Coordinates of C-alpha atoms and ligand atoms in Angstrom, one line a residue:
M1 CA -16.6 -7.7 -17.2
Q2 CA -17.3 -5.9 -20.5
R3 CA -15.1 -3.3 -22.1
G4 CA -16.5 0.2 -21.7
P5 CA -17.6 2.5 -24.5
Y6 CA -14.2 3.7 -25.4
N7 CA -12.4 4.1 -28.7
T8 CA -9.5 1.9 -29.6
I9 CA -6.2 3.6 -30.2
S10 CA -5.6 4.4 -33.9
T11 CA -2.4 5.3 -35.9
T12 CA -3.5 8.9 -35.8
D13 CA -3.5 8.7 -32.0
I14 CA 0.0 7.2 -32.0
R15 CA 1.2 9.9 -34.3
F16 CA -0.2 12.6 -31.9
F17 CA 1.6 11.0 -28.9
D18 CA 4.8 10.6 -30.9
S19 CA 4.7 14.3 -31.8
L20 CA 4.1 15.2 -28.1
L21 CA 6.6 12.9 -26.4
G22 CA 9.0 11.7 -29.1
P23 CA 9.7 8.0 -29.7
N24 CA 11.7 7.4 -26.4
R25 CA 8.8 8.2 -24.2
L26 CA 6.2 6.3 -26.2
I27 CA 6.2 2.5 -26.0
T28 CA 4.2 0.5 -28.5
D29 CA 6.3 -2.7 -28.7
P30 CA 4.1 -5.5 -27.2
D31 CA 7.1 -7.1 -25.4
E32 CA 8.1 -3.7 -23.8
C33 CA 4.5 -3.1 -22.8
E34 CA 4.3 -6.5 -21.0
S35 CA 5.7 -5.4 -17.6
Y36 CA 3.2 -2.5 -17.5
N37 CA 0.3 -4.9 -18.1
I38 CA 1.0 -7.2 -15.2
D39 CA 0.9 -6.4 -11.4
F40 CA 3.6 -7.1 -8.8
P41 CA 2.1 -10.4 -7.6
S42 CA 1.2 -11.6 -11.1
T43 CA -2.5 -11.8 -10.4
V44 CA -4.0 -9.5 -13.1
R45 CA -3.0 -8.9 -16.7
G46 CA -4.2 -6.2 -19.2
A47 CA -3.6 -5.9 -22.9
S48 CA -2.4 -2.3 -23.4
R49 CA -0.4 -1.6 -26.5
C50 CA 0.6 1.9 -25.6
V51 CA 2.6 3.3 -22.7
L52 CA 3.2 7.1 -22.4
K53 CA 5.9 8.6 -20.2
P54 CA 5.2 12.3 -19.7
K55 CA 8.0 14.5 -18.2
S56 CA 5.9 17.5 -17.1
T57 CA 2.5 18.5 -15.9
E58 CA 1.9 20.2 -19.3
E59 CA 2.5 16.9 -21.1
V60 CA 0.1 15.1 -18.7
S61 CA -2.4 17.8 -19.3
A62 CA -2.0 17.5 -23.1
I63 CA -2.4 13.7 -23.0
L64 CA -5.5 13.8 -20.9
K65 CA -7.1 16.6 -22.9
Y66 CA -6.5 14.6 -26.1
C67 CA -7.7 11.2 -24.6
N68 CA -10.8 12.9 -23.1
T69 CA -11.8 14.3 -26.5
R70 CA -11.1 11.1 -28.3
R71 CA -12.7 8.9 -25.5
L72 CA -9.6 6.9 -25.0
A73 CA -9.3 5.2 -21.5
V74 CA -6.1 5.6 -19.5
V75 CA -4.6 4.0 -16.4
P76 CA -2.1 6.0 -14.4
Q77 CA 0.9 3.9 -13.2
S78 CA 3.7 4.7 -10.8
G79 CA 5.9 2.0 -9.4
N80 CA 3.4 -0.7 -10.2
T81 CA 3.7 -2.2 -6.7
G82 CA 0.0 -1.8 -5.9
L83 CA -1.6 -5.0 -4.6
V84 CA -5.2 -4.7 -5.8
G85 CA -4.8 -4.6 -9.6
G86 CA -5.4 -0.8 -9.7
S87 CA -2.3 0.2 -11.7
N88 CA -2.7 -2.2 -14.6
P89 CA -5.1 -1.9 -17.6
V90 CA -8.0 -4.3 -17.6
F91 CA -8.5 -4.2 -21.4
D92 CA -6.4 -1.9 -23.7
E93 CA -6.3 1.3 -21.6
I94 CA -3.3 3.5 -22.3
V95 CA -0.8 3.4 -19.5
I96 CA 0.4 6.8 -18.3
S97 CA 3.7 6.0 -16.5
M98 CA 4.8 8.6 -14.1
K99 CA 8.4 7.4 -13.8
S100 CA 9.9 10.3 -15.8
M101 CA 8.5 13.0 -13.5
N102 CA 11.1 12.6 -10.8
K103 CA 12.5 16.0 -9.8
I104 CA 12.7 17.2 -6.2
L105 CA 11.6 20.9 -6.4
D106 CA 12.1 22.4 -3.0
T107 CA 13.2 21.4 0.5
N108 CA 12.3 23.7 3.3
E109 CA 14.5 22.4 6.2
L110 CA 13.0 24.7 8.9
A111 CA 9.4 24.0 8.1
G112 CA 10.1 20.4 7.3
V113 CA 8.3 20.7 3.9
L114 CA 9.3 18.9 0.8
T115 CA 7.9 19.6 -2.7
C116 CA 8.5 17.2 -5.5
E117 CA 7.2 15.7 -8.7
A118 CA 4.9 12.7 -8.3
G119 CA 7.3 10.2 -10.0
C120 CA 10.0 10.4 -7.3
V121 CA 10.9 7.0 -5.8
L122 CA 10.0 6.9 -2.1
E123 CA 13.5 5.6 -1.1
N124 CA 15.2 8.4 -3.0
L125 CA 13.1 11.0 -1.2
E126 CA 14.1 9.3 2.1
N127 CA 17.8 9.4 1.2
H128 CA 17.6 13.0 0.2
L129 CA 15.8 14.1 3.4
T130 CA 18.4 12.3 5.6
T131 CA 21.0 14.8 4.3
V132 CA 19.0 17.7 5.8
G133 CA 18.0 16.0 9.0
L134 CA 14.4 15.1 8.0
M135 CA 12.5 11.9 7.1
M136 CA 9.5 10.8 5.1
P137 CA 6.4 10.3 7.3
L138 CA 5.8 6.9 5.6
D139 CA 7.8 3.8 5.0
L140 CA 6.9 0.6 3.2
G141 CA 8.6 -2.6 2.0
A142 CA 8.1 -1.4 -1.6
K143 CA 10.1 1.9 -0.9
G144 CA 12.8 1.0 -3.5
S145 CA 10.2 0.9 -6.3
C146 CA 7.0 2.7 -5.4
L147 CA 6.7 6.4 -6.4
I148 CA 5.3 9.1 -4.1
G149 CA 2.4 9.8 -6.5
G150 CA 1.4 6.1 -6.3
C151 CA 1.6 6.2 -2.5
V152 CA -0.5 9.4 -2.4
S153 CA -3.1 7.9 -4.8
T154 CA -3.5 4.8 -2.7
N155 CA -3.2 6.7 0.6
A156 CA -0.5 4.0 1.5
G157 CA -0.1 3.3 5.2
G158 CA 2.9 1.3 6.0
L159 CA 5.2 0.8 8.9
R160 CA 5.2 4.3 10.5
L161 CA 1.5 5.2 10.4
L162 CA 1.2 4.4 14.1
R163 CA 3.4 7.4 14.9
Y164 CA 3.0 9.9 12.0
G165 CA -0.5 9.2 10.8
N166 CA -1.8 8.7 7.3
L167 CA -1.2 10.7 4.1
H168 CA -4.4 12.7 4.4
G169 CA -2.6 14.5 7.3
N170 CA 1.0 14.5 5.9
I171 CA 0.3 15.6 2.4
L172 CA 0.0 19.4 2.6
G173 CA -0.8 20.0 -1.0
V174 CA -1.0 18.4 -4.5
E175 CA -1.1 19.4 -8.1
A176 CA -3.3 17.2 -10.2
V177 CA -4.6 17.0 -13.7
K178 CA -8.3 16.4 -14.3
A179 CA -9.7 14.1 -17.0
N180 CA -10.3 17.1 -19.3
G181 CA -6.6 18.2 -19.0
D182 CA -7.3 21.1 -16.5
V183 CA -4.6 21.5 -13.9
V184 CA -5.7 21.9 -10.3
D185 CA -3.0 23.8 -8.4
A186 CA -3.5 22.9 -4.8
L187 CA 0.2 23.0 -3.9
N188 CA -0.4 24.4 -0.4
T189 CA 2.8 24.4 1.7
L190 CA 1.2 25.7 5.0
K191 CA 0.4 23.5 7.9
K192 CA -2.7 25.5 8.6
N193 CA -4.9 26.8 5.7
N194 CA -8.5 26.5 6.5
T195 CA -9.9 28.3 3.5
G196 CA -12.9 26.3 2.2
Y197 CA -12.9 22.9 0.6
H198 CA -9.7 20.8 1.1
L199 CA -9.5 19.6 -2.5
K200 CA -6.2 17.7 -2.0
H201 CA -8.2 14.9 -0.2
L202 CA -10.0 14.2 -3.5
F203 CA -6.8 12.9 -5.0
I204 CA -5.4 11.2 -1.9
G205 CA -6.6 7.6 -2.0
S206 CA -8.8 7.9 -5.1
E207 CA -6.5 5.5 -7.0
G208 CA -6.2 7.5 -10.2
T209 CA -10.0 7.7 -10.8
L210 CA -10.5 11.4 -10.2
G211 CA -7.2 12.9 -11.6
I212 CA -3.5 12.3 -12.1
V213 CA -1.3 13.6 -9.3
T214 CA 1.7 15.4 -10.8
K215 CA 3.3 17.2 -7.8
V216 CA 3.1 16.8 -4.0
V217 CA 4.0 18.8 -0.9
I218 CA 4.9 16.6 2.1
Q219 CA 5.2 17.5 5.8
C220 CA 8.4 15.7 6.9
P221 CA 9.2 15.0 10.6
P222 CA 12.7 15.5 11.9
L223 CA 15.1 12.6 11.6
P224 CA 15.2 10.9 15.0
K225 CA 18.6 10.9 16.7
A226 CA 18.0 7.5 18.3
V227 CA 16.3 4.5 16.8
H228 CA 15.9 1.2 18.7
L229 CA 14.3 -2.0 17.8
A230 CA 13.0 -4.8 19.9
F231 CA 12.3 -8.2 18.3
L232 CA 10.2 -10.4 20.4
G233 CA 9.0 -14.1 20.4
L234 CA 5.7 -14.9 22.0
A235 CA 3.5 -18.0 22.6
S236 CA 0.0 -16.7 21.8
F237 CA -1.9 -13.9 20.2
D238 CA -3.4 -13.0 23.6
K239 CA 0.2 -12.2 24.7
V240 CA 0.8 -10.2 21.6
L241 CA -2.1 -7.9 22.6
K242 CA -0.8 -7.7 26.2
T243 CA 2.6 -6.7 24.9
Y244 CA 1.1 -4.0 22.6
H245 CA -0.8 -2.6 25.6
L246 CA 2.3 -2.6 27.7
A247 CA 4.4 -1.0 24.9
K248 CA 1.9 1.9 24.5
R249 CA 2.0 2.6 28.3
E250 CA 5.7 2.2 28.8
L251 CA 7.1 3.7 25.6
G252 CA 4.6 6.5 25.1
E253 CA 5.8 9.2 22.8
I254 CA 8.8 7.3 21.4
L255 CA 6.9 4.3 20.1
S256 CA 7.2 4.5 16.3
S257 CA 6.1 1.1 15.1
C258 CA 4.4 -2.0 16.4
E259 CA 4.2 -4.9 13.9
M260 CA 3.3 -8.6 14.4
M261 CA 3.9 -11.8 12.4
D262 CA 2.7 -15.3 13.1
R263 CA 5.0 -18.4 12.7
L264 CA 3.9 -19.1 9.1
S265 CA 4.6 -15.5 8.1
I266 CA 8.2 -15.4 9.4
D267 CA 8.7 -18.9 7.8
V268 CA 8.3 -17.2 4.4
S269 CA 11.4 -15.0 5.1
I270 CA 13.3 -17.9 6.7
N271 CA 12.5 -20.7 4.3
N272 CA 11.7 -19.0 1.0
L273 CA 14.3 -16.2 1.3
D274 CA 16.9 -17.9 3.3
M275 CA 17.0 -15.3 6.0
K276 CA 18.1 -15.9 9.7
N277 CA 15.9 -15.6 12.7
P278 CA 17.9 -13.7 15.4
L279 CA 16.0 -15.4 18.2
T280 CA 17.6 -18.8 18.6
S281 CA 17.0 -19.9 22.2
Y282 CA 13.8 -21.8 21.5
E283 CA 14.6 -24.7 19.2
N284 CA 11.2 -24.6 17.5
G285 CA 10.9 -20.9 17.3
H286 CA 7.8 -19.0 18.5
E287 CA 4.1 -18.9 17.5
F288 CA 4.2 -15.1 17.2
Y289 CA 6.8 -12.4 16.7
M290 CA 6.7 -8.6 17.3
L291 CA 8.8 -5.7 16.1
I292 CA 8.6 -2.7 18.4
E293 CA 10.5 0.3 17.3
T294 CA 11.2 3.5 19.1
S295 CA 12.4 6.8 17.6
G296 CA 13.5 9.6 19.9
S297 CA 16.1 12.2 20.6
H298 CA 18.1 10.8 23.5
L299 CA 19.9 7.5 22.9
A300 CA 20.4 6.6 26.6
H301 CA 16.9 7.6 27.7
D302 CA 15.3 5.6 24.9
E303 CA 17.4 2.6 25.4
E304 CA 16.6 2.6 29.1
K305 CA 12.9 2.9 28.4
L306 CA 12.9 0.0 25.9
S307 CA 15.0 -2.3 28.0
S308 CA 12.8 -1.7 31.0
F309 CA 9.7 -2.4 28.9
V310 CA 11.2 -5.7 27.6
E311 CA 12.3 -6.7 31.2
K312 CA 8.8 -6.1 32.5
A313 CA 7.3 -8.2 29.7
M314 CA 9.8 -11.0 30.4
N315 CA 9.2 -10.8 34.2
N316 CA 5.4 -10.9 33.7
D317 CA 5.8 -14.0 31.4
I318 CA 4.3 -12.2 28.4
I319 CA 7.2 -12.7 26.0
E320 CA 9.3 -15.8 25.6
D321 CA 12.4 -14.3 24.1
G322 CA 13.6 -11.0 22.8
T323 CA 16.5 -9.0 21.4
L324 CA 17.2 -5.3 21.4
T325 CA 19.4 -3.3 19.1
N326 CA 20.3 0.2 17.9
E327 CA 22.8 -0.9 15.3
T328 CA 21.7 0.1 11.9
A329 CA 22.8 -3.2 10.2
K330 CA 21.0 -5.3 12.8
I331 CA 17.9 -3.1 12.6
N332 CA 17.8 -3.4 8.8
N333 CA 18.2 -7.2 9.0
I334 CA 15.3 -7.6 11.4
W335 CA 13.1 -5.2 9.5
G336 CA 14.0 -7.3 6.4
L337 CA 12.4 -10.4 8.0
R338 CA 9.1 -8.4 8.2
E339 CA 9.3 -6.2 5.1
R340 CA 10.1 -9.0 2.6
I341 CA 7.2 -11.3 3.5
S342 CA 5.1 -10.0 0.5
E343 CA 8.1 -10.8 -1.8
G344 CA 8.9 -14.1 -0.3
V345 CA 5.4 -15.6 -0.2
L346 CA 5.2 -15.3 -4.0
R347 CA 7.7 -18.2 -4.1
D348 CA 4.8 -20.4 -2.7
G349 CA 2.9 -20.0 -6.0
Y350 CA -0.4 -18.1 -6.2
V351 CA -1.3 -15.9 -3.2
F352 CA -4.7 -14.6 -2.2
K353 CA -4.0 -11.4 -0.2
Y354 CA -6.4 -9.7 2.2
D355 CA -5.6 -6.3 3.7
I356 CA -8.1 -5.8 6.5
S357 CA -8.9 -3.7 9.5
L358 CA -10.4 -5.5 12.4
P359 CA -11.1 -4.7 16.1
F360 CA -8.5 -6.3 18.3
T361 CA -11.1 -8.8 19.6
S362 CA -11.3 -10.5 16.1
F363 CA -8.0 -9.3 14.8
Y364 CA -6.3 -12.8 14.5
K365 CA -9.4 -14.9 14.7
V366 CA -9.9 -14.3 11.0
V367 CA -6.8 -16.5 10.3
E368 CA -8.1 -19.2 12.6
V369 CA -11.5 -19.1 11.0
L370 CA -10.0 -19.5 7.5
R371 CA -7.8 -22.4 8.6
D372 CA -10.9 -24.1 9.9
R373 CA -12.9 -23.4 6.8
L374 CA -10.2 -24.4 4.2
R375 CA -8.9 -27.8 5.3
D376 CA -7.5 -28.5 1.8
P377 CA -4.2 -30.3 1.2
R378 CA -3.4 -28.0 -1.7
I379 CA -3.1 -25.1 0.6
I380 CA 0.5 -24.2 1.5
R381 CA -0.1 -21.6 4.1
I382 CA -2.8 -19.4 5.7
S383 CA -0.9 -16.8 7.6
G384 CA -1.4 -13.4 9.3
Y385 CA 0.9 -10.5 9.9
G386 CA 0.8 -6.7 9.8
H387 CA 0.4 -3.4 11.4
L388 CA -0.9 -4.4 14.8
G389 CA -0.7 -0.9 16.2
D390 CA -3.0 0.3 13.4
G391 CA -5.5 -2.6 13.8
N392 CA -4.5 -3.7 10.3
I393 CA -3.8 -7.4 9.5
H394 CA -2.6 -8.9 6.2
V395 CA -3.9 -12.4 5.6
Q396 CA -2.2 -14.5 3.0
V397 CA -3.5 -17.8 1.6
S398 CA -1.0 -19.4 -0.7
I399 CA -1.4 -22.4 -3.1
P400 CA 0.8 -23.7 -5.9
E401 CA -1.4 -22.2 -8.6
Y402 CA -4.8 -20.5 -8.9
Y403 CA -7.7 -22.8 -8.2
V404 CA -11.2 -21.4 -8.8
D405 CA -12.7 -23.6 -6.1
V406 CA -10.3 -22.2 -3.5
A407 CA -11.1 -18.7 -4.5
A408 CA -14.8 -19.5 -4.1
Q409 CA -14.2 -20.8 -0.6
L410 CA -12.5 -17.5 0.3
E411 CA -14.6 -14.9 -1.4
P412 CA -17.0 -13.4 -0.6
F413 CA -16.8 -15.3 2.7
I414 CA -13.8 -13.3 4.1
F415 CA -15.3 -9.9 3.2
E416 CA -18.6 -10.8 4.8
Y417 CA -16.8 -12.0 7.9
V418 CA -14.9 -8.7 8.1
S419 CA -18.0 -6.7 7.6
Q420 CA -19.9 -8.6 10.3
C421 CA -16.9 -7.9 12.7
Q422 CA -17.3 -4.1 11.9
G423 CA -13.9 -4.1 10.1
S424 CA -12.8 -2.7 6.7
I425 CA -12.2 -4.8 3.6
S426 CA -9.3 -2.6 2.8
A427 CA -7.1 -1.0 5.5
E428 CA -4.4 0.5 3.3
H429 CA -4.1 -1.2 -0.2
G430 CA -7.2 0.3 -1.6
I431 CA -10.1 -1.1 -3.7
G432 CA -8.4 -1.2 -7.2
F433 CA -9.8 -3.7 -9.6
K434 CA -10.1 -6.6 -7.3
K435 CA -12.5 -5.4 -4.6
T436 CA -15.0 -3.2 -6.5
K437 CA -17.7 -5.8 -6.0
Y438 CA -17.3 -5.7 -2.2
L439 CA -17.1 -1.9 -1.7
H440 CA -20.6 -1.8 -0.2
M441 CA -19.4 -4.0 2.6
S442 CA -17.3 -1.1 4.0
K443 CA -19.1 1.9 2.6
T444 CA -22.7 2.9 3.0
S445 CA -25.0 3.3 0.0
S446 CA -25.1 7.1 0.6
E447 CA -21.3 7.2 0.5
I448 CA -21.2 5.1 -2.7
A449 CA -23.8 7.3 -4.3
M450 CA -21.8 10.4 -3.6
M451 CA -18.6 8.7 -4.9
Y452 CA -20.5 8.1 -8.2
D453 CA -21.6 11.8 -8.2
L454 CA -18.0 12.9 -7.7
K455 CA -16.7 10.6 -10.4
K456 CA -19.3 12.0 -12.9
L457 CA -18.3 15.6 -12.0
M458 CA -14.6 15.1 -12.3
D459 CA -14.5 12.6 -15.2
P460 CA -17.8 12.7 -17.1
N461 CA -16.5 10.4 -19.9
G462 CA -15.1 7.9 -17.4
I463 CA -11.7 7.7 -19.1
L464 CA -9.6 7.8 -15.8
N465 CA -8.8 4.3 -14.6
P466 CA -12.1 2.7 -15.5
Y467 CA -13.2 -0.6 -13.8
K468 CA -11.4 0.5 -10.6
V469 CA -12.8 1.5 -7.2
L470 CA -16.4 1.9 -8.5
M471 CA -18.1 -0.7 -10.7
P472 CA -18.7 0.7 -14.2
V473 CA -22.1 2.4 -14.2
T474 CA -23.6 0.0 -16.9
T475 CA -22.6 -3.1 -14.9
E476 CA -23.9 -1.5 -11.7
L477 CA -27.3 -0.9 -13.4
Q478 CA -27.5 -4.4 -14.8
S479 CA -26.8 -6.1 -11.4
Ligands
LIG501 P1 1.1 2.0 -8.5 O1 1.0 0.6 -8.0 O2 1.7 2.2 -9.8 O3 -0.4 2.6 -8.5 C1 -1.3 2.4 -7.4 C2 -2.6 3.1 -7.7 O4 -2.5 4.5 -7.8 C3 -3.2 2.7 -9.1 O5 -4.6 2.7 -9.0 C4 -2.8 3.7 -10.0 O6 -3.6 3.9 -11.1 C5 -2.8 5.0 -9.1 N1 -1.8 6.0 -9.5 C6 -0.4 5.8 -9.5 N2 0.2 6.9 -9.7 C7 -0.7 7.9 -9.8 C8 -0.7 9.3 -10.0 N3 0.4 9.9 -10.1 N4 -1.9 9.9 -10.0 C9 -3.1 9.3 -9.9 N5 -3.1 8.0 -9.7 C10 -2.0 7.3 -9.6 N6 0.9 -0.5 0.9 C11 0.6 0.1 2.1 O7 -0.3 0.8 2.2 N7 1.4 -0.2 3.2 C12 2.5 -1.1 3.1 O8 3.2 -1.4 4.1 C13 2.8 -1.6 1.8 N8 3.9 -2.4 1.6 C14 4.1 -3.0 0.4 C15 5.2 -3.8 0.3 C16 5.5 -4.4 -0.9 C17 6.7 -5.3 -1.1 C18 4.6 -4.1 -2.1 C19 4.9 -4.8 -3.4 C20 3.5 -3.3 -1.9 C21 3.2 -2.7 -0.7 N9 2.1 -1.9 -0.5 C22 1.9 -1.3 0.7 C23 1.2 -1.6 -1.6 C24 1.1 -0.1 -2.0 O9 -0.1 0.2 -2.5 C25 2.2 0.4 -2.9 O10 3.4 -0.1 -2.5 C26 2.2 1.9 -3.1 O11 1.3 2.7 -2.4 C27 1.9 2.0 -4.5 O12 2.8 2.9 -5.1 P2 3.2 2.7 -6.6 O13 4.1 3.8 -6.9 O14 3.7 1.4 -6.9 O15 1.8 2.9 -7.4
LIG502 C1 3.0 -5.1 4.1 O1 2.7 -4.5 5.1 O2 4.0 -5.8 4.1 C2 2.3 -4.7 2.9 O3 1.2 -4.0 3.0 C3 2.4 -5.6 1.7 C4 1.6 -6.8 1.7 O4 0.6 -7.0 2.4 O5 2.0 -7.7 1.0
LIG503 ZN1 0.9 -3.4 5.0

């Protein structure tokens, strides 16, 4: 990839940023810039020598206005937990870190509407909402580090999407700054407001390529009075599907999460992170595991429903073993086994991660197909886990270190396979830097053409997160 037609940062530019932000919110020391240049799984590395930490929308606006005039490329960064290389510079783009914009602005308890700055940590918002009987409509393993603006910009899915839907529905409004510094105030707080174009959607899931999100308004559901979790062990993927079908029918409106993991996925938490499997009656464990969560308003009623569902599944020989709990500590431990997979697998070495949507008929087959294709002794594991209830599987292929020939065995094969199965090459992590080449496998040419039109309209100089989502125009023309 070639560096785009951008200026390099000069001492005059640094002086401008210093006068705007002061020395504490301007980082130019190469060692301090390092963590902003590398992604969470250490798979991409940029070479930025300048990180800016604005504290207000006005500062973001002044930065972008200046960068647009000077043709300096920027990359917005929130918690830097993204998994597709979207939040890191590719060359020397200026990093705009949103961490200092972390104020909660308003909580409307009755309407269940929270307004906050984009740099609030997801877990802090969750803790704040608990005090007023509300909750965030999304939850992810990265909640302690990811920021709400980063989640909105990737349209993050996570563990509760099955129940509460995605952020296109839950984000009521946004404030965003365009490439030229203009502020778009779309801070709608109403549930219904059908007045023309719904501009917030441009910023949800556009991964920082159309504007920088500075504030968000979130529709927050009531905190459930009763939460139960069933952790199940199963012998085959066919039985996983049967259990999901039964769970939907038996648990109905209280079903709030339905996740699956195969044996090699849970092994990551058990062997790499030293966690304990609560299901102990089968000496060799199980081929598959499921987490089925209910959230409702009546403890006894929900408990009875979940117990009767598990009993039915046991009696019909669908599940091998299971445990139920409503104790917070136990619930957190079990969720930890699932949520910490992405952290634990990094201890294997280098990890190829694929975040795909597939119809249930081919949902797990992709893992088997890859195991068949890559019979290579260097491979540590090929595993599958994820958000079964949303048709989204995460496939991980780990090896001690990066090997080009293994990468060539995997890509573009896996994306072509997903495309042939009518799936999506990105269910929830986005396109970022890593998947731009494959965008056409999940989007039609007319959609991609309109994406380029929008990009040109919103960011004519292409300064916002270049090389991400869309291939740079010059490269596109050459290929
Ligand atoms: P970053 O990684 O900093 O940024 C992500 C993208 O958004 C980048 O392209 C960046 O340029 C852009 N961006 C960031 N902030 C802004 C802004 N204010 N305005 C405009 N653009 C911006 N994802 C899921 O969907 N579901 C999961 O269950 C899930 N679990 C995860 C678990 C772990 C342990 C980890 C490490 C990641 C997980 N992810 C998951 C990946 C997910 O994309 C992120 O966790 C989250 O959405 C990114 O938030 P962030 O604050 O870290 O954003
Ligand atoms: C998850 O569901 O755990 C995530 O999306 C993160 C990952 O795939 O690593
Ligand atoms: Zn996920």
